[in-house]
Short mmCIF file of C-alpha atoms in Angstrom, two decimals:
data_model
loop_
_atom_site.label_atom_id
_atom_site.label_comp_id
_atom_site.label_asym_id
_atom_site.label_seq_id
_atom_site.Cartn_x
_atom_site.Cartn_y
_atom_site.Cartn_z
CA MET A 1 56.75 186.38 165.07
CA ALA A 2 55.85 184.88 161.79
CA GLN A 3 54.14 181.46 161.85
CA ARG A 4 55.74 178.48 160.01
CA GLN A 5 53.76 177.44 156.97
CA HIS A 6 53.07 173.70 156.33
CA PRO A 7 52.96 172.24 152.85
CA PRO A 8 49.54 171.44 151.73
CA ASP A 9 48.32 167.90 152.26
CA ASN A 10 46.62 167.36 148.92
CA ILE A 11 49.79 167.16 146.74
CA ARG A 12 49.95 163.87 144.69
CA LYS A 13 52.58 162.54 142.31
CA TYR A 14 51.41 162.57 138.78
CA ARG A 15 52.31 159.37 136.80
CA LYS A 16 54.39 160.20 133.76
CA PRO A 17 52.63 158.88 130.63
CA LEU A 18 54.37 156.11 128.65
CA ASN A 19 56.02 157.67 125.59
CA LEU A 20 56.11 154.95 122.84
CA ASN A 21 58.07 155.56 119.71
CA ILE A 22 58.99 153.55 116.65
CA GLY A 23 62.39 152.67 117.96
CA MET A 24 61.03 151.03 121.12
CA ILE A 25 58.45 149.08 119.13
CA ILE A 26 61.19 147.69 116.82
CA PHE A 27 63.38 146.77 119.82
CA VAL A 28 60.59 144.86 121.54
CA ALA A 29 59.71 143.05 118.26
CA ILE A 30 63.32 141.97 117.76
CA LEU A 31 63.62 140.78 121.37
CA VAL A 32 60.44 138.68 121.11
CA TYR A 33 61.69 137.12 117.84
CA VAL A 34 65.08 136.26 119.33
CA VAL A 35 63.45 134.65 122.32
CA TYR A 36 61.20 132.70 120.07
CA CYS A 37 64.06 131.47 117.86
CA ILE A 38 66.09 130.37 120.87
CA PHE A 39 63.16 128.48 122.31
CA ALA A 40 62.28 126.86 118.91
CA SER A 41 65.89 125.82 118.37
CA LEU A 42 65.90 124.05 121.73
CA GLN A 43 62.81 122.08 120.70
CA VAL A 44 64.12 121.06 117.28
CA GLU A 45 66.37 118.02 116.86
CA HIS A 46 69.53 119.13 115.23
CA ILE A 47 70.75 117.44 112.05
CA SER A 48 74.42 116.46 112.08
CA PRO A 49 76.27 115.75 108.87
CA TYR A 50 78.77 112.91 108.38
CA GLU A 51 81.46 112.95 105.72
CA VAL A 52 81.71 109.61 103.85
CA LYS A 53 85.25 108.20 103.65
CA GLU A 54 86.86 105.06 102.58
CA GLY A 55 87.63 102.51 105.31
CA SER A 56 87.41 98.92 106.52
CA LEU A 57 85.89 96.92 109.28
CA ALA A 58 87.82 93.87 110.48
CA THR A 59 86.14 91.32 112.79
CA ASN A 60 89.22 90.34 114.76
CA TYR A 61 89.65 87.85 117.52
CA THR A 62 92.86 88.10 119.58
CA TYR A 63 94.49 84.94 120.93
CA CYS A 64 97.75 83.89 122.55
CA GLY A 65 99.08 80.84 120.83
CA ILE A 66 101.77 78.23 121.75
CA ALA A 67 104.38 77.93 119.01
CA ILE A 68 105.40 74.39 118.20
CA ARG A 69 108.48 73.84 115.99
CA GLN A 70 110.76 71.00 115.07
CA GLU A 71 113.50 71.75 117.74
CA SER A 72 116.52 69.85 118.95
CA VAL A 73 118.51 70.77 122.00
CA VAL A 74 122.32 70.42 121.72
CA SER A 75 124.22 69.44 124.92
CA ALA A 76 127.84 70.11 125.81
CA ASP A 77 130.36 67.34 125.26
CA THR A 78 132.91 68.80 127.59
CA ALA A 79 132.93 71.13 130.64
CA GLY A 80 134.46 74.54 130.71
CA TYR A 81 133.97 78.22 130.05
CA ILE A 82 131.70 78.80 127.06
CA ASN A 83 131.80 81.58 124.44
CA TYR A 84 129.15 81.84 121.68
CA TYR A 85 129.88 82.95 118.13
CA ALA A 86 126.59 82.45 116.26
CA ARG A 87 123.95 85.11 116.70
CA GLU A 88 120.65 84.02 118.12
CA GLY A 89 117.97 83.88 115.53
CA GLU A 90 120.32 83.43 112.55
CA ARG A 91 120.63 80.35 110.40
CA VAL A 92 123.77 78.21 110.71
CA ALA A 93 124.98 75.65 108.22
CA CYS A 94 126.24 72.19 109.02
CA GLY A 95 129.81 72.70 110.21
CA ASP A 96 129.54 76.35 111.15
CA LEU A 97 131.15 77.31 114.46
CA VAL A 98 128.51 77.92 117.18
CA TYR A 99 130.54 78.08 120.35
CA THR A 100 133.86 77.31 122.02
CA VAL A 101 134.67 75.71 125.39
CA ASP A 102 137.78 76.71 127.34
CA GLN A 103 138.43 73.68 129.43
CA THR A 104 141.24 75.13 131.52
CA GLY A 105 140.05 78.72 131.95
CA ARG A 106 143.42 79.99 130.72
CA LEU A 107 142.16 81.36 127.41
CA ASN A 108 141.33 84.78 128.66
CA ASP A 109 144.72 85.08 130.45
CA PHE A 110 146.49 83.97 127.32
CA LEU A 111 144.66 86.51 125.10
CA GLN A 112 145.22 89.28 127.59
CA SER A 113 148.90 88.62 127.64
CA THR A 114 148.97 88.73 123.80
CA ASP A 115 148.79 91.89 121.77
CA MET A 116 145.54 91.46 119.78
CA GLY A 117 145.53 94.97 118.32
CA ASP A 118 142.48 97.21 118.01
CA ASN A 119 139.32 95.27 118.91
CA ALA A 120 136.88 98.21 118.48
CA LEU A 121 133.65 97.51 116.84
CA SER A 122 133.43 98.47 113.14
CA GLU A 123 130.84 100.77 111.71
CA ARG A 124 128.88 97.83 110.36
CA GLU A 125 128.81 96.13 113.82
CA LEU A 126 127.79 99.33 115.53
CA ALA A 127 125.00 99.81 112.92
CA GLU A 128 123.81 96.29 113.77
CA LEU A 129 123.59 97.16 117.50
CA ARG A 130 121.86 100.42 116.77
CA GLY A 131 119.28 98.60 114.58
CA GLU A 132 118.37 96.28 117.40
CA VAL A 133 117.92 99.10 119.87
CA VAL A 134 115.74 101.14 117.53
CA SER A 135 113.67 98.13 116.57
CA PHE A 136 112.99 97.51 120.27
CA ILE A 137 112.10 101.14 120.92
CA HIS A 138 109.51 101.26 118.16
CA GLY A 139 107.94 97.99 119.05
CA PHE A 140 107.93 98.38 122.90
CA ASP A 141 104.63 97.95 124.64
CA PRO A 142 104.48 98.99 128.33
CA THR A 143 101.87 96.26 129.04
CA ASP A 144 104.28 93.57 127.86
CA PHE A 145 107.31 94.39 129.96
CA ASP A 146 108.60 90.82 129.72
CA SER A 147 109.77 91.72 126.19
CA THR A 148 112.38 93.95 127.96
CA TYR A 149 114.19 90.81 129.23
CA SER A 150 114.08 89.17 125.80
CA PHE A 151 115.68 92.34 124.37
CA LYS A 152 118.30 92.25 127.13
CA TYR A 153 119.36 88.76 126.27
CA SER A 154 119.20 89.39 122.59
CA LEU A 155 121.44 92.48 122.92
CA LYS A 156 123.80 90.69 125.19
CA GLY A 157 124.04 87.84 122.69
CA THR A 158 124.83 90.29 119.90
CA VAL A 159 127.51 91.99 121.90
CA MET A 160 129.01 88.67 122.97
CA ARG A 161 128.99 87.41 119.32
CA LEU A 162 130.72 90.49 118.01
CA ALA A 163 133.32 90.46 120.79
CA ASN A 164 133.95 86.75 120.38
CA ALA A 165 134.26 87.19 116.56
CA ASN A 166 137.06 89.68 117.24
CA MET A 167 138.59 87.24 119.64
CA MET A 168 138.38 84.47 117.06
CA GLN A 169 140.21 86.58 114.57
CA SER A 170 142.96 87.19 117.10
CA ILE A 171 143.16 83.44 117.81
CA ASN A 172 143.52 82.68 114.14
CA ASP A 173 146.38 85.19 113.96
CA ILE A 174 148.46 83.41 116.57
CA ASN A 175 149.50 80.60 114.18
CA SER A 176 147.36 77.97 115.89
CA SER A 177 149.91 77.15 118.53
CA SER A 178 149.64 73.71 120.02
CA GLU A 179 149.18 75.28 123.50
CA LEU A 180 146.11 77.20 122.33
CA ILE A 181 144.62 74.31 120.50
CA ASN A 182 144.77 72.24 123.62
CA MET A 183 142.95 75.01 125.56
CA VAL A 184 139.86 75.37 123.48
CA ASP A 185 137.26 73.01 121.95
CA PHE A 186 135.72 74.41 118.78
CA CYS A 187 132.08 73.16 118.68
CA ARG A 188 130.34 73.21 115.33
CA SER A 189 126.80 72.69 114.26
CA GLY A 190 125.96 69.15 113.24
CA ASN A 191 122.92 70.25 111.33
CA THR A 192 121.49 73.30 109.56
CA GLY A 193 118.79 75.45 111.26
CA ILE A 194 117.97 78.49 113.29
CA VAL A 195 120.07 78.71 116.46
CA THR A 196 118.60 79.89 119.71
CA TYR A 197 119.95 80.03 123.28
CA TRP A 198 117.01 79.11 125.53
CA THR A 199 115.10 76.03 126.66
CA ASP A 200 111.72 75.62 128.31
CA GLY A 201 110.92 71.90 128.22
CA TYR A 202 108.43 72.22 125.37
CA GLU A 203 110.95 71.30 122.63
CA GLN A 204 109.27 67.90 122.02
CA LEU A 205 105.74 69.21 122.44
CA THR A 206 103.13 68.23 119.84
CA PRO A 207 99.77 69.96 119.28
CA GLU A 208 97.78 67.10 120.81
CA MET A 209 99.93 67.32 124.00
CA VAL A 210 98.87 70.95 124.67
CA SER A 211 96.45 71.48 127.56
CA ALA A 212 94.57 74.51 128.77
CA GLU A 213 96.84 75.17 131.79
CA MET A 214 99.80 75.64 129.42
CA PHE A 215 98.33 78.94 128.24
CA ASP A 216 98.89 80.38 131.74
CA THR A 217 102.05 82.37 131.11
CA GLN A 218 102.53 83.05 134.88
CA LYS A 219 103.56 79.47 135.28
CA TYR A 220 105.87 79.35 132.29
CA GLU A 221 109.58 79.27 132.84
CA LYS A 222 112.21 80.09 130.21
CA ASN A 223 115.80 79.08 130.80
CA GLN A 224 118.20 81.55 129.17
CA LEU A 225 121.58 80.05 128.22
CA LEU A 226 123.49 83.18 127.27
CA GLY A 227 124.10 84.25 130.86
CA VAL A 228 125.91 81.07 131.70
CA ASP A 229 129.74 81.17 131.73
CA LEU A 230 130.73 77.89 133.15
CA ILE A 231 129.01 74.66 131.86
CA THR A 232 129.37 71.00 132.71
CA GLN A 233 129.24 68.02 130.40
CA GLY A 234 125.63 67.33 129.27
CA ASP A 235 124.35 70.86 129.97
CA PRO A 236 122.20 72.25 127.15
CA VAL A 237 124.20 74.94 125.29
CA TYR A 238 121.88 75.83 122.34
CA LYS A 239 119.07 74.43 120.23
CA LEU A 240 118.30 74.38 116.48
CA ALA A 241 114.89 74.80 114.80
CA THR A 242 115.34 72.72 111.72
CA ASP A 243 112.09 73.14 109.76
CA GLU A 244 110.49 76.34 108.33
CA ASN A 245 107.11 74.68 108.73
CA TRP A 246 105.74 75.37 112.22
CA SER A 247 102.38 75.60 114.09
CA LEU A 248 100.45 77.70 116.51
CA VAL A 249 97.88 76.18 118.90
CA ILE A 250 95.22 78.50 120.31
CA PRO A 251 92.31 77.85 122.80
CA VAL A 252 88.93 78.45 121.30
CA GLU A 253 85.24 77.90 121.99
CA GLU A 254 83.70 74.90 120.30
CA ASP A 255 81.66 77.00 117.83
CA MET A 256 84.64 79.11 116.84
CA GLY A 257 86.74 75.95 116.27
CA LEU A 258 84.15 74.47 114.00
CA MET A 259 83.91 77.70 112.02
CA LEU A 260 87.67 77.98 111.56
CA GLN A 261 87.86 74.33 110.45
CA ASP A 262 85.08 74.97 107.89
CA MET A 263 87.07 78.05 106.57
CA SER A 264 90.18 75.81 106.21
CA VAL A 265 92.41 78.77 105.50
CA VAL A 266 92.51 81.81 107.88
CA LYS A 267 94.15 85.22 107.69
CA ILE A 268 96.40 86.02 110.62
CA ARG A 269 97.96 89.19 111.99
CA PHE A 270 100.91 88.84 114.29
CA LEU A 271 100.76 91.52 116.98
CA LYS A 272 104.52 91.51 117.49
CA ASN A 273 105.25 93.08 114.14
CA GLN A 274 101.82 93.59 112.57
CA TYR A 275 102.85 91.09 109.84
CA GLU A 276 99.97 89.35 108.07
CA SER A 277 100.03 85.74 106.89
CA TRP A 278 97.78 82.84 106.00
CA ALA A 279 97.44 79.59 107.86
CA THR A 280 95.61 76.36 107.46
CA ALA A 281 93.35 75.75 110.44
CA GLY A 282 92.09 72.56 112.00
CA LEU A 283 90.07 71.74 115.14
CA ILE A 284 91.94 69.32 117.54
CA ARG A 285 91.52 68.09 121.13
CA GLY A 286 94.11 68.86 123.74
CA SER A 287 95.52 66.31 126.23
CA ASP A 288 92.75 67.43 128.71
CA GLY A 289 90.03 67.30 126.03
CA SER A 290 89.84 71.03 125.57
CA ALA A 291 88.98 72.50 122.14
CA LEU A 292 92.08 73.86 120.34
CA VAL A 293 92.77 75.17 116.87
CA ARG A 294 95.95 74.20 115.16
CA LEU A 295 97.25 76.92 112.75
CA ASP A 296 99.94 75.64 110.36
CA PHE A 297 102.44 78.05 108.72
CA ASN A 298 105.09 77.55 106.10
CA ASN A 299 106.92 80.85 106.65
CA SER A 300 107.89 83.38 109.31
CA MET A 301 109.36 80.67 111.64
CA VAL A 302 112.64 82.56 112.00
CA THR A 303 110.80 85.71 113.09
CA PHE A 304 109.32 84.05 116.14
CA ALA A 305 112.10 81.50 116.86
CA THR A 306 112.80 83.16 120.18
CA ASP A 307 109.13 83.10 121.27
CA ARG A 308 107.10 80.25 122.75
CA TYR A 309 103.99 82.39 123.11
CA VAL A 310 102.88 84.44 120.11
CA ASP A 311 99.93 86.94 120.18
CA ILE A 312 97.83 86.91 117.03
CA GLU A 313 94.61 88.25 115.54
CA LEU A 314 92.28 86.17 113.43
CA ILE A 315 91.06 88.48 110.62
CA LEU A 316 87.75 86.76 109.75
CA ASN A 317 86.27 89.73 107.84
CA ASP A 318 88.21 92.59 106.25
CA GLU A 319 85.84 94.31 103.85
CA VAL A 320 87.01 97.61 102.31
CA GLY A 321 84.62 100.21 100.93
CA LEU A 322 82.85 103.37 102.11
CA LYS A 323 82.46 103.53 105.91
CA ILE A 324 79.24 105.00 107.28
CA PRO A 325 77.45 104.96 110.64
CA VAL A 326 74.69 102.46 111.16
CA SER A 327 72.48 105.32 112.43
CA SER A 328 72.47 106.81 108.99
CA ILE A 329 70.88 103.79 107.36
CA VAL A 330 67.12 103.81 106.46
CA GLN A 331 64.59 101.86 104.46
CA LYS A 332 62.37 103.56 101.81
CA ASP A 333 59.69 102.26 99.64
CA PHE A 334 59.56 102.84 95.80
CA TYR A 335 57.33 101.97 92.90
CA LEU A 336 58.56 99.41 90.37
CA VAL A 337 58.29 100.42 86.73
CA PRO A 338 59.31 98.15 83.81
CA GLY A 339 62.34 99.41 81.92
CA GLU A 340 60.52 99.77 78.61
CA TYR A 341 58.21 102.47 80.16
CA MET A 342 61.08 104.76 80.98
CA THR A 343 61.91 107.60 78.67
CA LYS A 344 63.95 110.88 78.44
CA GLY A 345 62.61 114.42 78.50
CA ALA A 346 63.65 117.31 76.24
CA ASP A 347 66.39 118.23 78.63
CA GLY A 348 67.65 114.63 78.99
CA SER A 349 66.00 113.98 82.36
CA ASP A 350 64.61 110.60 83.30
CA GLY A 351 60.83 110.22 83.52
CA VAL A 352 57.64 108.51 82.34
CA ILE A 353 54.69 109.35 80.26
CA LEU A 354 51.79 109.71 82.55
CA GLU A 355 48.08 109.36 81.52
CA ARG A 356 45.97 112.30 82.67
CA TYR A 357 42.46 113.61 82.44
CA ASN A 358 41.36 117.19 81.83
CA GLU A 359 38.18 118.87 83.24
CA GLU A 360 36.07 117.54 80.41
CA GLY A 361 37.20 114.02 81.06
CA ASN A 362 39.36 113.73 78.04
CA VAL A 363 42.57 111.64 78.21
CA TYR A 364 45.94 113.21 77.48
CA SER A 365 49.52 112.32 78.14
CA GLU A 366 52.19 114.29 79.95
CA PHE A 367 55.89 113.69 80.65
CA LEU A 368 56.60 113.40 84.33
CA GLU A 369 60.20 113.83 85.40
CA THR A 370 61.14 111.49 88.24
CA SER A 371 64.32 110.47 89.95
CA VAL A 372 65.65 106.94 89.50
CA TYR A 373 66.99 105.31 92.64
CA ASN A 374 67.93 101.83 91.33
CA TYR A 375 67.72 99.53 88.38
CA ASP A 376 67.33 95.77 88.78
CA GLU A 377 69.34 93.97 86.14
CA GLU A 378 67.38 90.69 86.64
CA SER A 379 63.83 92.00 86.55
CA LYS A 380 64.62 94.92 84.20
CA GLU A 381 62.68 97.24 86.52
CA TYR A 382 63.40 100.76 87.75
CA TYR A 383 62.80 102.02 91.28
CA LEU A 384 60.98 105.39 91.10
CA ASP A 385 60.10 107.89 93.84
CA SER A 386 56.72 107.14 95.40
CA ALA A 387 56.17 110.84 96.08
CA ALA A 388 56.17 111.68 92.30
CA LEU A 389 53.74 108.90 91.33
CA GLN A 390 50.43 107.55 92.75
CA LEU A 391 49.15 104.05 93.24
CA GLY A 392 46.85 103.07 90.40
CA SER A 393 48.16 105.64 87.95
CA ASN A 394 48.68 104.57 84.34
CA ILE A 395 51.88 105.21 82.39
CA ILE A 396 52.28 104.79 78.70
CA MET A 397 55.06 103.01 76.84
CA PRO A 398 56.98 105.42 74.52
CA ASP A 399 56.00 105.11 70.80
CA SER A 400 53.17 102.80 71.77
CA GLN A 401 49.69 102.78 73.29
CA GLU A 402 50.46 100.05 75.81
CA LYS A 403 49.80 101.04 79.38
CA TYR A 404 51.08 99.99 82.72
CA THR A 405 49.20 100.49 86.02
CA ILE A 406 51.49 101.37 88.89
CA SER A 407 50.73 98.78 91.57
CA ARG A 408 53.95 97.20 92.82
CA ARG A 409 56.34 98.46 95.51
CA ALA A 410 59.71 97.45 96.84
CA SER A 411 62.04 98.88 99.46
CA LEU A 412 65.67 99.89 99.18
CA THR A 413 68.35 100.29 101.85
CA GLY A 414 70.08 103.65 101.81
CA VAL A 415 71.02 106.92 103.44
CA TYR A 416 70.13 110.57 103.09
CA ASN A 417 72.65 112.59 101.08
CA MET A 418 72.68 116.29 102.05
CA ASN A 419 75.05 117.64 99.43
CA LYS A 420 72.29 119.73 97.77
CA GLY A 421 70.84 121.04 101.09
CA TYR A 422 68.01 118.61 101.38
CA ALA A 423 67.61 114.95 102.35
CA ASP A 424 68.15 113.09 99.02
CA PHE A 425 67.93 109.26 99.36
CA ARG A 426 70.87 107.25 98.06
CA GLN A 427 70.85 103.45 97.78
CA ILE A 428 73.72 101.52 99.41
CA HIS A 429 74.95 97.93 99.11
CA ILE A 430 76.16 96.82 102.52
CA LEU A 431 79.23 94.57 102.44
CA TYR A 432 79.56 94.18 106.18
CA LYS A 433 78.48 95.88 109.35
CA ASN A 434 78.78 95.72 113.08
CA GLU A 435 76.92 97.55 115.82
CA GLU A 436 78.35 100.96 114.92
CA TYR A 437 79.54 101.11 111.34
CA ALA A 438 78.82 99.50 107.96
CA ILE A 439 81.08 99.11 104.98
CA VAL A 440 79.14 99.75 101.69
CA LYS A 441 80.12 99.20 98.10
CA SER A 442 81.76 102.15 96.41
CA ASN A 443 81.45 103.38 92.78
CA THR A 444 77.77 102.29 92.38
CA ARG A 445 75.53 104.09 89.85
CA TYR A 446 72.89 105.24 92.29
CA GLY A 447 74.94 105.21 95.53
CA LEU A 448 77.47 107.25 97.38
CA ASN A 449 80.81 108.66 96.55
CA VAL A 450 83.74 109.35 98.88
CA TYR A 451 83.52 112.77 100.56
CA ASP A 452 79.74 112.94 100.17
CA TYR A 453 77.89 114.31 103.16
CA ILE A 454 75.03 112.29 104.70
CA VAL A 455 72.63 112.70 107.60
CA LEU A 456 74.22 111.18 110.71
CA GLU A 457 70.86 110.36 112.35
CA ALA A 458 68.43 109.37 109.62
CA ALA A 459 65.51 109.24 112.03
CA ALA A 460 65.81 113.06 112.51
CA VAL A 461 64.77 113.94 108.96
CA ASP A 462 61.99 113.20 106.40
CA ASP A 463 62.48 112.47 102.81
CA ALA A 464 63.21 115.53 100.69
CA GLN A 465 63.32 117.66 103.86
CA PHE A 466 65.29 120.93 103.47
CA ILE A 467 68.25 120.95 105.87
CA TYR A 468 69.96 124.33 105.18
#
């Protein structure tokens, strides 16, 4: 029987030698370079551009003011069922029909028993209703839901006025029978003014009677008159605003009140319709000693005749120019050179004639091109780049032997323009700024233009640094 042979014990695995080739070397080199670039990009602060555009900054202060008008409440002379014919918010002349009072309550029965023809609304009347609805939709603010009720009463008043106008036409067509005349009292306006159908007890209010608690709209009560059908003698039926001059009283801090009084005239934006107007301003004291500002207007009264509380913005600053971020603004030092030492090179570039010395110590002159960053009209001096010149260098006046030693510096406020691919300083004239943005003057000789690109974070770059 043959014996089983065992494999030898001294067999070892032989390590395969590393076979390097040019392809592997290139792959490793590229991999190392990519990893280095990724790491380096994470360490470098990225430079973000900002496109310069025209804009404005308005320092606005929002207030809720109490409207004070010359108002008179008209009361009913007789009791009965009331129908209105004048639209709320429109002007009525002396003698115009405002409402009728049916003393017996038989007017509706009389009209229903009479053939009054087609009382459908005309296209003009329907257009009037549609206009009110569209105006409310576009101006509706969900945070001001109370305006819905004002719209409800306004629309109801328009419908009632249109319906009553048709009714009045039918009444006139019935030959003014003695029976009908005895049924209805025709009540006409005794004065001219803007008619409204609500009261709140503030009709005789003066600016000095206003107190701080009156600005709490939660406690305010407005009595609508349009929803009332039956009235008694002496009940208020409507009121007239008889003067176009009116006032708004707003609560302010003492410092703000003094500032507005010094300004005398203030620009106002009404939040209801974004209409802007001017008002004369004066600091007054309320009945409780609180600081108030009285704003007097000579227009727009009819627009807000149905409102006691009016939201406004005080536009105290409304500069228009180039709008840039505050983070883009830097300060840079320049050398001051008298205007008579500036000259032009052969290619028309700006520069100075610089005094130099050769190796033998002989003096010669050389034209040095340098960028101009500003020219001061008063001192007649140019602002030249400090990197192109050195402190103590001499420059020579053209066509003369007079010299000027560079020794004076001044700083300019500006930004870094990056249109050419590097950080190029441009001077700016700030008109107004807040914490985030500044408005700078446009169309300046050494400044910015609209649609220029500037460095968003000026601290991230150095002067003349290449960006891309």
